[in-house]
Coordinates of N, CA and C in Angstrom, one line a residue:
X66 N 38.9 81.5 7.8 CA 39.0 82.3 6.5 C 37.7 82.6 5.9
X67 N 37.3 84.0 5.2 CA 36.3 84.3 5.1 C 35.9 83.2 3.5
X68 N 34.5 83.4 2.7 CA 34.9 82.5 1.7 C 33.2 83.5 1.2
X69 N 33.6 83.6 -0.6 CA 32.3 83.5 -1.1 C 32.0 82.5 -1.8
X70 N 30.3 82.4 -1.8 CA 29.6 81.8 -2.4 C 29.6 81.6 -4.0
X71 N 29.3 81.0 -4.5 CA 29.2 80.4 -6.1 C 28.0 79.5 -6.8
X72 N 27.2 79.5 -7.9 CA 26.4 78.4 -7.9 C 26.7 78.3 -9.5
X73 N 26.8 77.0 -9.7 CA 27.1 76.2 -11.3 C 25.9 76.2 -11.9
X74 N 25.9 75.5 -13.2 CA 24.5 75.0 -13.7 C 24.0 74.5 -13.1
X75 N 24.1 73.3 -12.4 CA 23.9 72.4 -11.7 C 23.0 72.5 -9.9
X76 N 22.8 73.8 -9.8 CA 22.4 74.4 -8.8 C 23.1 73.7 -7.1
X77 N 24.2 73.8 -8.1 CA 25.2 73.1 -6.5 C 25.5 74.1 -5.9
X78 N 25.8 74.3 -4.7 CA 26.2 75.4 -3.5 C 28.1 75.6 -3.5
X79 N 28.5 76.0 -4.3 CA 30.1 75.8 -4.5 C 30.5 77.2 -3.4
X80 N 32.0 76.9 -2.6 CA 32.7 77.8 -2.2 C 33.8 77.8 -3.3
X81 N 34.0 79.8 -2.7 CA 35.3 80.0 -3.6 C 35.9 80.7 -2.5
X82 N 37.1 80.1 -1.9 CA 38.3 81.0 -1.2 C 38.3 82.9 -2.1
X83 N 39.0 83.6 -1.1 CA 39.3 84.9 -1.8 C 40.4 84.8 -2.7
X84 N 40.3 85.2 -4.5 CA 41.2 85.4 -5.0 C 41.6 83.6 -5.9
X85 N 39.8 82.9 -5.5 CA 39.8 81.7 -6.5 C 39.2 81.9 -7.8
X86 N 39.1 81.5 -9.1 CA 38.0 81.9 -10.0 C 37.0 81.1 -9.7
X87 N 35.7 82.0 -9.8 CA 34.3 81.2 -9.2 C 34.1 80.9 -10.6
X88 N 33.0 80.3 -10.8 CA 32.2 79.4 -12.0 C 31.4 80.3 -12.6
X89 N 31.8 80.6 -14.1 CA 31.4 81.9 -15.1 C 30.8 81.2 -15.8
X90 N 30.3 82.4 -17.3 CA 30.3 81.8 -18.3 C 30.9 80.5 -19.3
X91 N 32.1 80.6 -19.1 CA 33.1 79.2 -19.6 C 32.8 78.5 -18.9
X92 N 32.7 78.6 -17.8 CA 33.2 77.3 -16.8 C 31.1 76.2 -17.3
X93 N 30.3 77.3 -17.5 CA 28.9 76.7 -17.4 C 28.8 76.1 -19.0
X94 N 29.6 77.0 -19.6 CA 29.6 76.4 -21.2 C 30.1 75.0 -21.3
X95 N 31.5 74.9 -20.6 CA 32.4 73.5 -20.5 C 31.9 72.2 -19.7
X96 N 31.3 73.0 -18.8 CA 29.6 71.9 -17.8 C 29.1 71.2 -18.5
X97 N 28.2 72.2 -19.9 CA 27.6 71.5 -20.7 C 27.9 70.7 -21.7
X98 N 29.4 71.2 -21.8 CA 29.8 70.0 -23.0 C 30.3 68.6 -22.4
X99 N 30.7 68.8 -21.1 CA 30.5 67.7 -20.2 C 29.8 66.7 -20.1
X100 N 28.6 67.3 -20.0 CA 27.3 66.6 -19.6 C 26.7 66.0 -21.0
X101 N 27.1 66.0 -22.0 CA 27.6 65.4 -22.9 C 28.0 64.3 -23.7
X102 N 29.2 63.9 -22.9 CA 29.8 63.3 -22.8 C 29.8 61.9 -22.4
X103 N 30.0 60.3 -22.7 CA 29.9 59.1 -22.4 C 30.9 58.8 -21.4
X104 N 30.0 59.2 -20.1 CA 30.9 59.0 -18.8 C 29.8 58.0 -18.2
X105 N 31.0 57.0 -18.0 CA 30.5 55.8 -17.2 C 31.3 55.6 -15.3
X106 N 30.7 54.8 -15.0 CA 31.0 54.3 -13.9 C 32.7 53.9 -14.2
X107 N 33.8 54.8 -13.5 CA 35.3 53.9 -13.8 C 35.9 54.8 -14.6
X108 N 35.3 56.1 -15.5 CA 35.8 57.2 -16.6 C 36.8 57.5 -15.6
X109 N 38.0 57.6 -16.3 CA 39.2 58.3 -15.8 C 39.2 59.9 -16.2
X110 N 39.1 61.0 -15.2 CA 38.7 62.1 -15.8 C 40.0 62.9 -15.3
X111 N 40.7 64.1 -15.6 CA 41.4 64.6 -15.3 C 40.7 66.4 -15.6
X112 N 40.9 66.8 -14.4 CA 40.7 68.3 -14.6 C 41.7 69.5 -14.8
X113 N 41.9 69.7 -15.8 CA 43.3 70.9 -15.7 C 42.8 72.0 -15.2
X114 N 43.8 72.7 -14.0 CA 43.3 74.5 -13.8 C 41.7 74.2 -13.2
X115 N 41.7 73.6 -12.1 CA 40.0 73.5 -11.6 C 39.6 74.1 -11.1
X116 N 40.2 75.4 -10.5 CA 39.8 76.6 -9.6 C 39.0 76.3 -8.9
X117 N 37.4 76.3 -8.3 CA 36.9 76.0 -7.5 C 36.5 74.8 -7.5
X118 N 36.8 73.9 -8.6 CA 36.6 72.3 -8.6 C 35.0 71.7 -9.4
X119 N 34.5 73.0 -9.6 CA 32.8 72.9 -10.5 C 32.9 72.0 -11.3
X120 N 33.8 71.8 -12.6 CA 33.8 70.6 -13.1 C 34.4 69.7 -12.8
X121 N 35.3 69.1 -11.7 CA 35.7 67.9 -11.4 C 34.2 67.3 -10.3
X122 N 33.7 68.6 -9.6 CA 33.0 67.6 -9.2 C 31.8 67.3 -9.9
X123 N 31.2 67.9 -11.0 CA 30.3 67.5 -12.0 C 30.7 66.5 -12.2
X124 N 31.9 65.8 -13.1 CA 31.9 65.0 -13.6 C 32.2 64.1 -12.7
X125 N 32.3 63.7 -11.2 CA 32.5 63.0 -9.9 C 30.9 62.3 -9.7
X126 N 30.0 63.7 -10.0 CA 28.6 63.0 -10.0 C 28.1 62.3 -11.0
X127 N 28.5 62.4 -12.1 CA 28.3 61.8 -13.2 C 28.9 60.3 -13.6
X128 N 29.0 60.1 -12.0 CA 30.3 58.8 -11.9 C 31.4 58.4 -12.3
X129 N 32.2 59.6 -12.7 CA 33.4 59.1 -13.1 C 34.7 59.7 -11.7
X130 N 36.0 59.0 -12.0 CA 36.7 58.9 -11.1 C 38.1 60.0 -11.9
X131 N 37.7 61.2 -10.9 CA 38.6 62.5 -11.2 C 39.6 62.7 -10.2
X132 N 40.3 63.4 -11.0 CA 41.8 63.8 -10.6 C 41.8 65.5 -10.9
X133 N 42.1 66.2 -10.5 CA 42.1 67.8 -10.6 C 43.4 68.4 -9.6
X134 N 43.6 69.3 -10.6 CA 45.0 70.0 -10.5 C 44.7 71.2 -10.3
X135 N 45.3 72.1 -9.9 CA 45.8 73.4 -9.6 C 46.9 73.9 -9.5
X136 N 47.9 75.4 -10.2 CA 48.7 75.6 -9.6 C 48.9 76.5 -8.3
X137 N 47.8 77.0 -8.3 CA 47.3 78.0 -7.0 C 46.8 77.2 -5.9
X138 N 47.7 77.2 -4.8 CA 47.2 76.5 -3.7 C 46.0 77.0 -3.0
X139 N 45.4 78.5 -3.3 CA 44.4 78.3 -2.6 C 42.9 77.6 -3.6
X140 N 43.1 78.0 -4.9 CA 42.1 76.7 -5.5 C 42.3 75.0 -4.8
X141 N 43.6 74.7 -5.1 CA 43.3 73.4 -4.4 C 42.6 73.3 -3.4
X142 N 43.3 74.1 -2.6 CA 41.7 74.0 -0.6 C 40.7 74.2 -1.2
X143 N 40.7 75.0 -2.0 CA 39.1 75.5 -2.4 C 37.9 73.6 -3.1
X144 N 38.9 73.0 -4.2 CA 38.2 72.2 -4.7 C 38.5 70.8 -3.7
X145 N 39.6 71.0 -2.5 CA 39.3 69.7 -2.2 C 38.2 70.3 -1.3
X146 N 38.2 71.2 -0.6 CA 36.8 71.9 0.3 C 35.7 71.4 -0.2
X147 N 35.2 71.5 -1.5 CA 33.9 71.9 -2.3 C 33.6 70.0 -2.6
X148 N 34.7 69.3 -2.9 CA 34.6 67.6 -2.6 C 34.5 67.0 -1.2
X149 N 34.8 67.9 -0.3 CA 34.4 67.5 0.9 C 32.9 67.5 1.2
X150 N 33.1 68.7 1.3 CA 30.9 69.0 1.6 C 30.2 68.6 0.3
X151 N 30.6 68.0 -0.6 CA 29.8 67.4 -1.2 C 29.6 65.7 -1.4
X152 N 30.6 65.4 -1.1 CA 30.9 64.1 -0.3 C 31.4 63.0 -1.7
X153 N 32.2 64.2 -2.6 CA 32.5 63.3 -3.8 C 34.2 62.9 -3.9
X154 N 34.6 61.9 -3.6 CA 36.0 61.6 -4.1 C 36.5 62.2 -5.1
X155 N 37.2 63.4 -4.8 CA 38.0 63.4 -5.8 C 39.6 64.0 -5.5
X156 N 40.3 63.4 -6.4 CA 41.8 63.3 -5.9 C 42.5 65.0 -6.5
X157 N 42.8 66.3 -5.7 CA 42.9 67.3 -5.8 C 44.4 67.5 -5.7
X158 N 45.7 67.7 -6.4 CA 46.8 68.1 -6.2 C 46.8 69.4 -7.1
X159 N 48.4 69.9 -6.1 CA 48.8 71.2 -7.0 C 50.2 70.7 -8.0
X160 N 49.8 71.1 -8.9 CA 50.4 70.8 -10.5 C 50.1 72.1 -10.9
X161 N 51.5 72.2 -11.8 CA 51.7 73.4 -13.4 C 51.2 72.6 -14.5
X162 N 50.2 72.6 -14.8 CA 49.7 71.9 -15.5 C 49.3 70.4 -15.3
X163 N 50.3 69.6 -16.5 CA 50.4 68.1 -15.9 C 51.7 67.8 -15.3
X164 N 52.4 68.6 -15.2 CA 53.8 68.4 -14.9 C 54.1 67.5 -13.7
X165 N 52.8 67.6 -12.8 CA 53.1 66.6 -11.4 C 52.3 65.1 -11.5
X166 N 52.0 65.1 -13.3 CA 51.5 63.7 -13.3 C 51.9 62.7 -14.7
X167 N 53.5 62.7 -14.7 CA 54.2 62.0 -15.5 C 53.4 60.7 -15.9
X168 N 53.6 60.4 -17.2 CA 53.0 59.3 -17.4 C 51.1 58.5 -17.4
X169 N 50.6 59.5 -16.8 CA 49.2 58.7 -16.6 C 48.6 59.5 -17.7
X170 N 47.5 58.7 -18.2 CA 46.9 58.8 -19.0 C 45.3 58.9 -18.3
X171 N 44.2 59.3 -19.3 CA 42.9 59.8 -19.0 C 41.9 59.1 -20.2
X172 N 40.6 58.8 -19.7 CA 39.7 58.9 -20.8 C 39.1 60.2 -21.2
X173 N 39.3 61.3 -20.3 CA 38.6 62.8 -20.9 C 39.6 63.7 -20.0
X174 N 40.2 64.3 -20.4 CA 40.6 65.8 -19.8 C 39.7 66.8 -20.5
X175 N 39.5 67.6 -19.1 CA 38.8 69.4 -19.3 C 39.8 70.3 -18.7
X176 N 39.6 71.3 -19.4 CA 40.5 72.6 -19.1 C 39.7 73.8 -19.5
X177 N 39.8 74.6 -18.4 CA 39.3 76.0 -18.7 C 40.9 76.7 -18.1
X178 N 41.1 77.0 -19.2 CA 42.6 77.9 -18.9 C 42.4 79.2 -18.4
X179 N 43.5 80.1 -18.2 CA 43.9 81.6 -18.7 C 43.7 81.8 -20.2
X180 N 42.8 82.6 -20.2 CA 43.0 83.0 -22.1 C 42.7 84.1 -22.4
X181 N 42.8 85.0 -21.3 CA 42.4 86.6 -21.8 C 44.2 87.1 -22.1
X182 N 43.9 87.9 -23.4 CA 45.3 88.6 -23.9 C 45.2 89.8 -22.8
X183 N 46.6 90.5 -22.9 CA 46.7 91.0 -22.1 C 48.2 91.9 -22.7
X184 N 48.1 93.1 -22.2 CA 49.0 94.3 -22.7 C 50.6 93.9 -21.7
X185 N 50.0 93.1 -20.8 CA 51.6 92.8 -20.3 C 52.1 91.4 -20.3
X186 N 53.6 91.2 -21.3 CA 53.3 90.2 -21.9 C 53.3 89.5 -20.2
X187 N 53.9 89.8 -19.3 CA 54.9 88.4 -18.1 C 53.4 88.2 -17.5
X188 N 53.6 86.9 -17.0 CA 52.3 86.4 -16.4 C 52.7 86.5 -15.1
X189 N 51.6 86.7 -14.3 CA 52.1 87.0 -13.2 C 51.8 85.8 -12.1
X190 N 52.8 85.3 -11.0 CA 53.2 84.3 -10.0 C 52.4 84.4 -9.4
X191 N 51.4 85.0 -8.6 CA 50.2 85.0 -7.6 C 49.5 85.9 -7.6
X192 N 48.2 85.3 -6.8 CA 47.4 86.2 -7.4 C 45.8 85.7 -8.2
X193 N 44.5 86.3 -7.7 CA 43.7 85.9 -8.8 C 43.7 86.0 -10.1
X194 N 44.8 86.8 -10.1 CA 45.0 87.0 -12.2 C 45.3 86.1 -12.7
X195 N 46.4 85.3 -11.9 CA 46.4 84.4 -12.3 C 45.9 82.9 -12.9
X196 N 44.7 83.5 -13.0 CA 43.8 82.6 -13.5 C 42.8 82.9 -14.9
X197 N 43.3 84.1 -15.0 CA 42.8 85.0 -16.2 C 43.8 85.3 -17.0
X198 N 45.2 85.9 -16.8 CA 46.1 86.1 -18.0 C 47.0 85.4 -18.7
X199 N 47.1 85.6 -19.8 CA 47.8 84.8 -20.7 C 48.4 85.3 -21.8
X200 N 48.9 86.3 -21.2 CA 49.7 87.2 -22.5 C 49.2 88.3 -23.3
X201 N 50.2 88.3 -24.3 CA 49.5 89.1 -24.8 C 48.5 88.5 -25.9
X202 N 48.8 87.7 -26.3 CA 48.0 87.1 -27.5 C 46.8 85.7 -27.1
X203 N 47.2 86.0 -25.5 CA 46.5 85.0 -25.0 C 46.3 83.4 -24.5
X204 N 47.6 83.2 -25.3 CA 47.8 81.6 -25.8 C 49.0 81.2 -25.0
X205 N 49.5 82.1 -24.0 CA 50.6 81.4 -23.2 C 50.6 80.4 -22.8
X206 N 49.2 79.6 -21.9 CA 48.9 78.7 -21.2 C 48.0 77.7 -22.0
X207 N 47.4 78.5 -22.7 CA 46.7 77.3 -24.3 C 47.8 76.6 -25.0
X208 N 48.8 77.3 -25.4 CA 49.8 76.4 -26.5 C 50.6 75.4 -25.5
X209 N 50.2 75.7 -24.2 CA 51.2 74.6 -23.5 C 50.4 73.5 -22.9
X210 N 49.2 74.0 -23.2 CA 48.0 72.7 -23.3 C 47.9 72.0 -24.2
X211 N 47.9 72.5 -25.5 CA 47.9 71.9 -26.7 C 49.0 71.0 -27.1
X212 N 50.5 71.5 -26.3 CA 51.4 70.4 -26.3 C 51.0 69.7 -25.4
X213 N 50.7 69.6 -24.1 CA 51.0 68.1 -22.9 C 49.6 67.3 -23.3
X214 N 48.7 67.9 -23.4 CA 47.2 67.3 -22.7 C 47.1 65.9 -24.1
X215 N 47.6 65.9 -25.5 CA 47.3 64.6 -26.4 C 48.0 63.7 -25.7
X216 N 49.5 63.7 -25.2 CA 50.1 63.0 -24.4 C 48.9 61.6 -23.4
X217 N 48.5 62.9 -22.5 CA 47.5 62.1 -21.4 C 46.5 61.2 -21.4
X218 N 46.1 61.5 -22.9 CA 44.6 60.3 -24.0 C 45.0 59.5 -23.9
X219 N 44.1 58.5 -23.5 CA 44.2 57.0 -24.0 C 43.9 57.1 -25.1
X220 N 43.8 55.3 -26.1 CA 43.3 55.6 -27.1 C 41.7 56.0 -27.2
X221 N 41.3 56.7 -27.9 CA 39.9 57.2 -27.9 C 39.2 58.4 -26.8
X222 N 40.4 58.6 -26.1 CA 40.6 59.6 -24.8 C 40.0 60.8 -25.6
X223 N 39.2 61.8 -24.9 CA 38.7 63.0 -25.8 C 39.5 64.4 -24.6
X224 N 39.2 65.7 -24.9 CA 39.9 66.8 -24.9 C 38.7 67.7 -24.8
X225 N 38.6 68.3 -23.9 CA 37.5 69.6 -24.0 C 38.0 70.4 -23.4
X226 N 38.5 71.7 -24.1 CA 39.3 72.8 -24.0 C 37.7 74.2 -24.1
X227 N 38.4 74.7 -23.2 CA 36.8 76.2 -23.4 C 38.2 77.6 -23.6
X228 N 37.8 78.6 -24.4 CA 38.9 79.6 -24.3 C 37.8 81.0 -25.1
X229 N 38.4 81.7 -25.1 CA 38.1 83.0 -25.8 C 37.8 82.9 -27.5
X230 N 37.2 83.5 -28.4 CA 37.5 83.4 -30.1 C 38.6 84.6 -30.0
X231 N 38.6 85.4 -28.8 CA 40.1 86.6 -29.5 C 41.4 85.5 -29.4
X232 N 41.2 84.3 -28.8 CA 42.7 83.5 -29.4 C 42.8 82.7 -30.1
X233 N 42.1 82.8 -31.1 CA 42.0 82.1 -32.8 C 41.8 81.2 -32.2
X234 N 40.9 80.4 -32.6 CA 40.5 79.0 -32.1 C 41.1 78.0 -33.4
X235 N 41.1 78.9 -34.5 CA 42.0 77.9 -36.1 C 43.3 77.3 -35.4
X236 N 44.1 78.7 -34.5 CA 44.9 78.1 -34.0 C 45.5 76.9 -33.0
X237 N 44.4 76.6 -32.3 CA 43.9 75.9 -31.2 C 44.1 74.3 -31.8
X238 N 42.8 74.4 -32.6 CA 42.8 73.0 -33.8 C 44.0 72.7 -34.8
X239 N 44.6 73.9 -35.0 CA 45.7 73.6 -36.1 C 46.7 72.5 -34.6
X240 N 47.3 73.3 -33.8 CA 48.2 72.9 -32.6 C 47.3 70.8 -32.8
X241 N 46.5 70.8 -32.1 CA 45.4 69.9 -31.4 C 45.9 68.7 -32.8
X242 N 45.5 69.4 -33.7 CA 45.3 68.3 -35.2 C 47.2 67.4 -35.8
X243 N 47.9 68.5 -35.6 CA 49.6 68.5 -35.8 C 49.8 67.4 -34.7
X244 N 49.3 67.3 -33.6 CA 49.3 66.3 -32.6 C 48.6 64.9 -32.3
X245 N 47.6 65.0 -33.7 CA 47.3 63.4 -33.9 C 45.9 63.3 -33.5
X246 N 45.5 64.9 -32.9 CA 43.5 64.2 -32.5 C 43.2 65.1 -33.6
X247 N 41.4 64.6 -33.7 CA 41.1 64.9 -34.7 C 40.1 66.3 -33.3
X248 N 39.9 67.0 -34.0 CA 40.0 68.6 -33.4 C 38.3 69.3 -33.9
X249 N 37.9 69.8 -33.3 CA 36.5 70.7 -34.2 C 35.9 71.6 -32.9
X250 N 35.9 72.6 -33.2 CA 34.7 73.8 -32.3 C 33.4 72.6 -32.2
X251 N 33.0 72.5 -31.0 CA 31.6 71.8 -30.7 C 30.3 72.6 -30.1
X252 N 31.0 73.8 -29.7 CA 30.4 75.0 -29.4 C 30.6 76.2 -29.4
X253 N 29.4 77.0 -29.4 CA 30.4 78.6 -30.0 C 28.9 79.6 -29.3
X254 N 29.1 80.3 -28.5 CA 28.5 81.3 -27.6 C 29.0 82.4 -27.3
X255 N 28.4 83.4 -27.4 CA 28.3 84.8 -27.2 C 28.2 85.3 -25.7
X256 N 28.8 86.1 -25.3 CA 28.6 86.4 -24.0 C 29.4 88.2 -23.2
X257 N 28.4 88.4 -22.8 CA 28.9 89.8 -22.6 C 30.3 89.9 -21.8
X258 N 31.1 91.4 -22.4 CA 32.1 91.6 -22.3 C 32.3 91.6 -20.6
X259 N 33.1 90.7 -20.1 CA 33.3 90.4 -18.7 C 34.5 92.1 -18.5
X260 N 34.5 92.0 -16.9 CA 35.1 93.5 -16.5 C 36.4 93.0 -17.0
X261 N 37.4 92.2 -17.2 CA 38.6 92.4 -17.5 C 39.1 92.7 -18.3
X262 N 38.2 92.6 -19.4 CA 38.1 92.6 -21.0 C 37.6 94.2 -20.9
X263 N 36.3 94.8 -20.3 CA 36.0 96.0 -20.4 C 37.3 96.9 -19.9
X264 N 37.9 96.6 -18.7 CA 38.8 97.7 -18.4 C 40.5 97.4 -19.0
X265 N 40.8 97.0 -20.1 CA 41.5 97.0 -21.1 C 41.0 97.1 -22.6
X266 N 39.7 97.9 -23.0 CA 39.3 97.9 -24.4 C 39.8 98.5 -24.9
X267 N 40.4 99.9 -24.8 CA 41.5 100.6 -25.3 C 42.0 99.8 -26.1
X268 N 42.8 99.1 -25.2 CA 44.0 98.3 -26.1 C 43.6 97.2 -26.8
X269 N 42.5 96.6 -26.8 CA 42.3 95.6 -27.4 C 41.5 95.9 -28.8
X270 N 40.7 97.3 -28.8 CA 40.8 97.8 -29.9 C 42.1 98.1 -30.7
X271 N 42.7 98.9 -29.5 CA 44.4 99.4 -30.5 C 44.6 98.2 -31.3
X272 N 45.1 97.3 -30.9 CA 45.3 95.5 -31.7 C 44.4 95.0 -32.3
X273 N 43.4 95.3 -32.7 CA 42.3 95.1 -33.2 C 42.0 93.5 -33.0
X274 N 42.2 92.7 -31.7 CA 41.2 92.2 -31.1 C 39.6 92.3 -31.3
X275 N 39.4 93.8 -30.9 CA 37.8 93.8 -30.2 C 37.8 95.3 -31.3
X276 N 36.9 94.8 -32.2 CA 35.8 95.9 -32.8 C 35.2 96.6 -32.4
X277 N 35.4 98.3 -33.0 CA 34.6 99.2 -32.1 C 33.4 99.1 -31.9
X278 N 32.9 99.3 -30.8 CA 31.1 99.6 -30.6 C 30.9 97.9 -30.0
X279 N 32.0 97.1 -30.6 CA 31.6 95.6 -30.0 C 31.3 95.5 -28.4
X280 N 30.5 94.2 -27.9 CA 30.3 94.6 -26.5 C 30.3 92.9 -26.2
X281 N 30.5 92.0 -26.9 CA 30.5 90.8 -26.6 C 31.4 89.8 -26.9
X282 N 31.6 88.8 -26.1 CA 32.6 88.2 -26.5 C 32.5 86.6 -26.6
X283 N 32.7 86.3 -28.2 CA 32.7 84.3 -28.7 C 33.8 84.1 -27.7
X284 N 32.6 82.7 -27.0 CA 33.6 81.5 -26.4 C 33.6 80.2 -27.0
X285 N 34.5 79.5 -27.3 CA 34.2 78.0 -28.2 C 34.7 77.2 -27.1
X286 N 34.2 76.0 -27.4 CA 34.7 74.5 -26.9 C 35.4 74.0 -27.7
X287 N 36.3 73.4 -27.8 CA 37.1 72.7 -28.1 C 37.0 71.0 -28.0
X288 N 36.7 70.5 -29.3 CA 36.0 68.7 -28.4 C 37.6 68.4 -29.3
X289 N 38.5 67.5 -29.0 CA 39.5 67.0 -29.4 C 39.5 65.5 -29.3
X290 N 39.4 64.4 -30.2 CA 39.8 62.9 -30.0 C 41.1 62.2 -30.1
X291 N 41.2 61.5 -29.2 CA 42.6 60.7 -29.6 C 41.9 59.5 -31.0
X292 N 42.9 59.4 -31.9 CA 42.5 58.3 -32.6 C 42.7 57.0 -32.1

């Protein structure tokens, strides 16, 4: 099977199967809030939605001991692929989220979701879109993060969520904070309007999302603590 190439911050050599999401903007923002982060030898890490696996195996080099999910089987080949040739353990299953991991808990979950709104609300079953849409308002796959993922914390367990500012991020923390962690934007960056967002602006002006003449789009991080 044919495969393209990808490279992270990290100047790692990542494959992405056809129809995986390679490592963008968010994904290099979420790296860095990563890298960040008080990861020791033994960190229980959990990756939501890993597509090509860029941040589970970051944080694999960083010494901690990850777990990464997918519901698209070909991301899974893709990130157990990308932990193979790189020679990092990490335990890759396909999961809707956390749904295939009852019960366990994490010292850090990261998630780079679907968070582009979208004029059709139904999300679609396969497919690279499916790794980009989330409705119309965008938050299909966010509010269902914001319910499972406080669950998964230990105590002091943290939450690094990366998403769009067109899906209110007030909303993000309001969800996050109702759920017992304490919630705050830890990052907030600008970044030009990616093609999916350009070939739906029409409507995202119609909704007044995206301001005329606008050409760029706030991404925030999301740092969440368990108390």
């Amino acid at each position: 099977m044919s495969a393209d190439t990808a490279e992270d911050t990290r100047n790692t050599r990542l494959m992405t199967l056809p129809g995986v999401y390679a490592p963008q903007h968010d994904t290099r923002l979420l790296m860095a809030a990563l890298d960040k982060e008080a990861i020791a030898p033994g960190t229980e890490v959990l990756d939501v939605g890993t597509g090509s696996g860029a941040l589970a195996l970051r944080a694999a080099q960083l010494g901690a001991r990850v777990t990464a999910v997918d519901i698209a089987r070909r991301a899974v080949m893709t990130a157990r692929l990308n932990a193979l040739l790189h020679r990092r353990r990490i335990t890759v299953q396909r999961s809707d989220l956390l749904a295939s991991l009852p019960g366990r808990s994490y010292d850090l979950v990261i998630c780079n979701p679907p968070y582009v709104p979208s004029p059709v609300g139904r999300l679609p079953g396969h497919g690279a879109a499916r790794a980009w849409e989330a409705g119309c308002d965008g938050r299909a796959i966010l509010d269902r993060v914001c319910a499972t993922a406080p669950a998964a914390l230990r105590p002091g367990g943290r939450l690094l969520l990366v998403h769009s500012g067109l899906c209110d991020s007030d909303v993000t923390l309001r969800h996050l904070s109702d759920a017992g962690l304490r919630a705050q934007v830890s990052v907030r960056a600008l970044v030009p309007l990616g093609p999916v967002l350009r070939s739906r602006l029409r409507w995202l002006r119609d909704t007044g999302l995206v301001d005329e003449g606008e050409t760029a789009e706030e991404l925030v991080v999301i740092r969440a603590e368990q108390a």
